[in-house]
Coordinates of C-alpha atoms in Angstrom, one line a residue:
M4 CA 127.7 59.8 195.8
K5 CA 124.9 62.4 196.3
Q6 CA 124.9 66.1 196.4
V7 CA 121.5 66.5 198.0
T8 CA 119.6 64.6 200.8
N9 CA 116.0 64.3 202.0
T10 CA 117.0 64.2 205.7
I11 CA 118.2 67.1 207.8
V12 CA 118.8 67.8 211.5
M13 CA 117.4 71.0 213.1
I14 CA 117.8 72.2 216.7
R15 CA 114.8 73.9 218.2
P16 CA 116.0 76.9 220.2
V17 CA 115.3 77.5 223.9
Q18 CA 117.5 80.5 224.6
F19 CA 117.8 82.2 221.2
R20 CA 119.1 85.8 221.4
M21 CA 121.7 87.9 219.8
N22 CA 125.0 86.2 220.6
E23 CA 127.5 88.9 221.8
Q24 CA 130.4 86.5 221.3
T25 CA 129.7 86.1 217.5
A26 CA 128.8 89.7 216.8
V27 CA 132.5 90.7 216.8
N28 CA 133.0 89.3 213.3
N29 CA 129.5 88.4 212.1
Y30 CA 128.5 91.8 210.7
Y31 CA 125.0 90.6 209.7
Q32 CA 123.8 90.5 213.2
E33 CA 121.7 93.4 214.4
D34 CA 120.2 94.2 217.7
A35 CA 116.5 94.3 217.1
G36 CA 115.8 95.9 220.5
V37 CA 113.6 93.0 221.7
A38 CA 113.6 91.3 225.1
K39 CA 115.3 87.9 225.3
E40 CA 112.0 86.1 226.0
D41 CA 110.3 87.8 222.9
A42 CA 113.3 87.0 220.8
N43 CA 113.3 83.3 221.7
S44 CA 109.5 83.1 221.3
R45 CA 109.6 84.7 217.8
A46 CA 112.5 82.4 216.8
Q47 CA 110.6 79.4 217.9
Q48 CA 107.6 80.5 215.9
E49 CA 109.8 81.0 212.8
F50 CA 111.6 77.7 213.4
D51 CA 108.3 75.7 213.7
G52 CA 106.9 77.4 210.6
F53 CA 110.1 76.5 208.7
V54 CA 110.0 72.9 209.8
G55 CA 106.4 72.7 208.8
R56 CA 107.1 74.0 205.3
L57 CA 109.9 71.4 204.9
K58 CA 107.7 68.5 206.1
E59 CA 104.8 69.6 203.9
V60 CA 107.0 68.9 200.8
G61 CA 108.3 65.6 202.2
V62 CA 111.7 66.5 203.6
R63 CA 112.5 64.4 206.6
V64 CA 113.4 66.7 209.5
I65 CA 114.9 65.3 212.7
V66 CA 114.0 68.0 215.3
I67 CA 116.0 68.0 218.5
D68 CA 115.3 70.4 221.3
D69 CA 118.2 72.5 222.7
D70 CA 119.1 72.0 226.3
P71 CA 118.4 75.2 228.4
K72 CA 121.1 74.4 230.9
N73 CA 123.9 75.1 228.3
D74 CA 123.0 78.8 227.5
T75 CA 123.6 78.3 223.7
P76 CA 121.9 81.2 221.9
D77 CA 123.1 80.0 218.5
S78 CA 122.2 76.3 218.8
I79 CA 119.7 76.9 216.0
F80 CA 122.7 76.7 213.6
P81 CA 123.9 73.1 214.0
N82 CA 125.7 72.9 210.6
N83 CA 128.6 74.8 212.1
W84 CA 129.7 72.1 214.5
V85 CA 128.9 68.9 212.7
S86 CA 128.8 67.4 209.2
F87 CA 127.5 64.0 208.2
H88 CA 129.0 62.0 205.3
E89 CA 128.0 59.1 203.1
N90 CA 130.8 56.8 204.2
G91 CA 129.6 57.0 207.8
D92 CA 132.1 59.6 208.9
I93 CA 131.1 62.7 210.8
G94 CA 133.2 65.8 211.3
L95 CA 133.2 67.8 214.5
Y96 CA 134.5 71.3 214.2
P97 CA 136.3 74.0 216.2
M98 CA 134.1 77.0 217.0
F99 CA 135.2 80.6 217.3
A100 CA 132.7 81.6 220.0
V101 CA 133.3 79.9 223.4
N102 CA 129.6 79.6 224.1
R103 CA 129.0 77.9 220.8
R104 CA 131.3 75.0 221.8
R105 CA 128.6 73.8 224.2
E106 CA 126.4 73.1 221.2
R107 CA 128.4 69.9 220.5
R108 CA 126.2 67.5 222.5
P109 CA 126.8 63.7 222.3
E110 CA 123.1 63.0 222.9
I111 CA 122.4 64.7 219.5
L112 CA 124.5 62.1 217.8
D113 CA 122.7 59.4 219.8
E114 CA 119.4 60.6 218.6
I115 CA 120.5 60.6 215.0
E116 CA 121.7 57.0 215.3
A117 CA 118.3 56.2 217.0
S118 CA 116.7 57.6 213.9
G119 CA 118.2 54.8 211.9
F120 CA 121.6 56.1 210.8
E121 CA 125.0 54.6 211.3
I122 CA 128.0 56.7 212.5
K123 CA 131.1 54.7 211.8
N124 CA 133.9 57.2 212.5
V125 CA 134.3 60.6 214.1
V126 CA 136.9 63.0 212.6
D127 CA 137.4 65.5 215.4
Y128 CA 139.1 68.8 214.7
T129 CA 137.9 70.5 218.0
S130 CA 141.4 70.4 219.6
A131 CA 142.3 73.2 217.2
E132 CA 140.3 75.5 219.6
E133 CA 143.3 75.4 222.0
E134 CA 145.4 77.0 219.3
E135 CA 142.7 79.6 218.5
V136 CA 142.2 78.0 215.1
F137 CA 138.7 77.5 213.7
L138 CA 136.8 75.9 210.8
E139 CA 133.0 76.1 211.4
G140 CA 131.6 73.1 209.5
T141 CA 129.5 73.6 206.5
G142 CA 129.3 77.3 207.4
S143 CA 133.0 77.5 206.4
L144 CA 132.9 74.6 203.9
V145 CA 130.6 74.6 200.9
L146 CA 130.9 71.1 199.6
D147 CA 130.4 69.8 196.1
R148 CA 130.1 66.2 197.3
V149 CA 129.8 64.6 193.9
N150 CA 132.8 66.3 192.3
R151 CA 134.8 66.3 195.5
K152 CA 135.4 70.1 195.6
A153 CA 135.3 72.1 198.8
Y154 CA 134.9 75.9 198.6
C155 CA 136.2 78.0 201.5
A156 CA 136.2 81.7 202.1
L157 CA 138.9 82.4 204.6
S158 CA 138.0 84.4 207.7
P159 CA 138.7 84.4 211.5
R160 CA 136.4 81.4 211.5
A161 CA 137.9 79.5 208.6
D162 CA 141.6 78.7 208.9
E163 CA 143.4 77.7 205.6
S164 CA 145.7 75.1 207.1
L165 CA 142.8 73.3 208.9
F166 CA 140.7 73.6 205.7
I167 CA 143.5 71.8 203.8
E168 CA 143.6 69.2 206.5
F169 CA 139.9 68.6 206.1
C170 CA 140.3 68.2 202.4
E171 CA 143.0 65.6 202.8
D172 CA 141.0 63.7 205.4
F173 CA 137.7 63.7 203.4
E174 CA 139.3 63.7 199.9
Y175 CA 138.2 67.0 198.5
T176 CA 140.0 69.4 196.2
P177 CA 140.3 72.7 198.1
V178 CA 139.2 76.0 196.4
V179 CA 140.3 78.9 198.6
F180 CA 139.4 82.6 198.4
T181 CA 138.5 85.5 200.6
A182 CA 135.0 87.0 200.3
Y183 CA 134.4 90.5 201.6
Q184 CA 131.5 92.7 202.7
T185 CA 131.5 96.5 203.2
V186 CA 131.2 97.5 206.8
D187 CA 131.4 101.2 207.7
G188 CA 133.2 101.8 204.4
K189 CA 135.8 99.1 205.0
R190 CA 136.1 95.7 203.2
L191 CA 136.1 93.0 205.8
P192 CA 136.0 89.2 205.5
I193 CA 132.5 87.6 205.4
Y194 CA 132.4 85.2 208.4
H195 CA 131.1 82.1 206.6
T196 CA 131.3 80.9 203.0
N197 CA 127.7 79.7 203.0
V198 CA 126.5 83.3 203.4
M199 CA 127.7 84.2 199.9
M200 CA 127.5 80.9 198.0
G201 CA 125.6 77.6 197.8
V202 CA 126.2 74.7 195.5
G203 CA 123.3 72.5 194.1
E204 CA 123.4 69.5 191.8
T205 CA 123.5 71.4 188.6
F206 CA 123.9 75.0 189.6
A207 CA 125.6 77.4 192.1
V208 CA 124.3 80.6 193.6
V209 CA 127.3 82.8 194.3
C210 CA 128.2 86.5 194.9
L211 CA 131.2 87.0 192.7
D212 CA 131.3 90.7 193.6
C213 CA 132.3 89.6 197.2
I214 CA 135.6 88.2 195.9
D215 CA 137.9 91.3 195.4
D216 CA 140.9 89.4 194.1
K217 CA 140.4 88.8 190.3
K218 CA 142.6 85.6 190.3
E219 CA 140.6 84.1 193.2
R220 CA 137.3 85.0 191.5
K221 CA 138.4 83.5 188.2
N222 CA 139.6 80.3 190.0
L223 CA 136.2 79.9 191.7
I224 CA 134.4 80.4 188.3
D225 CA 136.7 77.9 186.6
H226 CA 136.1 75.2 189.3
L227 CA 132.3 75.7 189.1
K228 CA 132.3 75.6 185.2
E229 CA 134.6 72.6 185.2
T230 CA 131.8 70.7 187.1
G231 CA 129.1 71.9 184.7
K232 CA 127.3 74.1 187.2
E233 CA 125.2 77.0 186.0
I234 CA 126.4 80.0 187.9
I235 CA 123.6 82.2 189.1
A236 CA 125.2 85.4 190.3
I237 CA 123.8 87.5 193.1
T238 CA 124.7 90.9 194.4
E239 CA 126.2 92.0 197.6
E240 CA 122.9 93.7 198.5
Q241 CA 121.2 90.3 198.0
V242 CA 123.8 88.7 200.2
N243 CA 122.8 91.2 202.9
N244 CA 119.3 89.6 202.5
F245 CA 120.8 86.1 202.9
A246 CA 120.2 85.2 199.2
G247 CA 123.5 83.3 199.3
N248 CA 122.4 81.2 202.3
M249 CA 120.4 78.5 200.4
L250 CA 120.4 74.7 200.4
Q251 CA 119.0 72.3 197.9
V252 CA 117.1 69.4 199.4
V253 CA 115.0 66.4 198.3
G254 CA 111.3 66.1 199.1
S255 CA 108.6 63.6 198.2
N256 CA 109.0 61.7 194.9
E257 CA 112.6 62.8 194.6
K258 CA 111.5 66.4 193.9
R259 CA 114.2 69.0 194.4
Y260 CA 113.8 72.2 196.3
L261 CA 116.1 75.2 196.9
V262 CA 115.4 76.3 200.4
M263 CA 115.8 79.9 201.5
S264 CA 114.3 82.6 203.7
S265 CA 111.5 84.8 202.5
A266 CA 113.8 87.8 202.8
A267 CA 116.2 86.0 200.4
Y268 CA 113.4 85.1 198.0
N269 CA 112.0 88.7 198.0
S270 CA 115.5 90.1 197.1
L271 CA 115.8 88.0 194.0
T272 CA 115.0 89.3 190.5
E273 CA 112.6 87.6 188.2
S274 CA 115.4 86.4 186.0
Q275 CA 117.3 84.9 188.9
I276 CA 114.1 83.1 190.0
E277 CA 113.6 81.8 186.5
S278 CA 117.2 80.6 186.4
I279 CA 116.7 78.7 189.7
K280 CA 113.4 77.2 188.6
K281 CA 115.1 75.6 185.6
H282 CA 116.8 73.4 188.1
C283 CA 114.3 72.9 191.0
E284 CA 111.4 74.4 192.9
I285 CA 111.9 77.2 195.5
L286 CA 110.7 76.9 199.1
H287 CA 110.9 79.9 201.4
S288 CA 109.9 80.7 204.9
D289 CA 109.9 83.8 207.1
L290 CA 113.0 83.9 209.3
N291 CA 113.2 87.6 210.0
M292 CA 114.0 87.4 213.8
I293 CA 116.5 84.6 213.4
E294 CA 118.3 86.5 210.6
T295 CA 118.3 89.8 212.4
L296 CA 119.7 88.6 215.7
G297 CA 121.5 85.5 214.6
G298 CA 123.1 86.8 211.4
G299 CA 122.4 83.4 209.8
S300 CA 119.5 82.1 207.7
A301 CA 117.9 79.0 206.2
R302 CA 121.0 77.1 205.2
C303 CA 122.7 77.6 208.6
M304 CA 119.7 76.0 210.3
M305 CA 119.9 72.7 208.4
A306 CA 122.6 70.0 209.1
E307 CA 122.3 67.6 206.1
V308 CA 122.4 63.8 206.9
F309 CA 124.1 61.7 204.3
L310 CA 125.0 58.8 206.7
P311 CA 124.2 55.2 205.7
A312 CA 121.1 53.6 207.1
K313 CA 121.7 51.0 209.8

């Protein structure tokens, strides 16, 4: 069982813009006041630069173009609708925004199989959309694949009962909490778990200050410590710069990298950077337009492939 992979799927955007359907509960999205064409062009530049940085260090990136006929402004974030597992299972997830449901394209799965991977079984939760129940993939689920723990911050996009069902199906121990951010003086749930925490092989980057309930916070810390992870704590201000939205990947010669945006990297303190570098190298890329309009960052853009080879 592996925690990190050298293969990721990324979807190149063709109609990227601020998605009005997700902005209702993704408070990280901001209107940058740019025309749609400019927004998409800038996003494509950032996307291509990011892919280039990953390939330079030997990460295998399967790039698939979005289909313009679908009008899917958030297709750049594929980890929300699909997850790929070592036993050959994939998960398909129910999405809060109606226009994001069109991101689930069968031909994407065909391309992944054509790239040499085997999909043995599909675990499909998408019918939950009919009940207005959602669980948005590895946005909602932060997985410790080796120790079989799944971390989930409950929100309008992460339903507790469906999370428990996922954990039963995929054999994970559920770790549930609510993570908050301050919006206009109110504490409101953060839309995705992977915005405020990420779990690597030997460490976890997490904003403990987001968890207002002391028991929930202690429970999260206990689970991370039980698995021997060094906890690298970040602040809510750093979360606002997407410092929680990080993913550890494998490059050439089995070298490990923690991947993040340049905004996230620039928000870190020297001691936090030193703590991370005890575990792996850091790779960062400018994702400013994607972060501003999309309200997501580097981790959201990468769907990890753990499937067996054919």
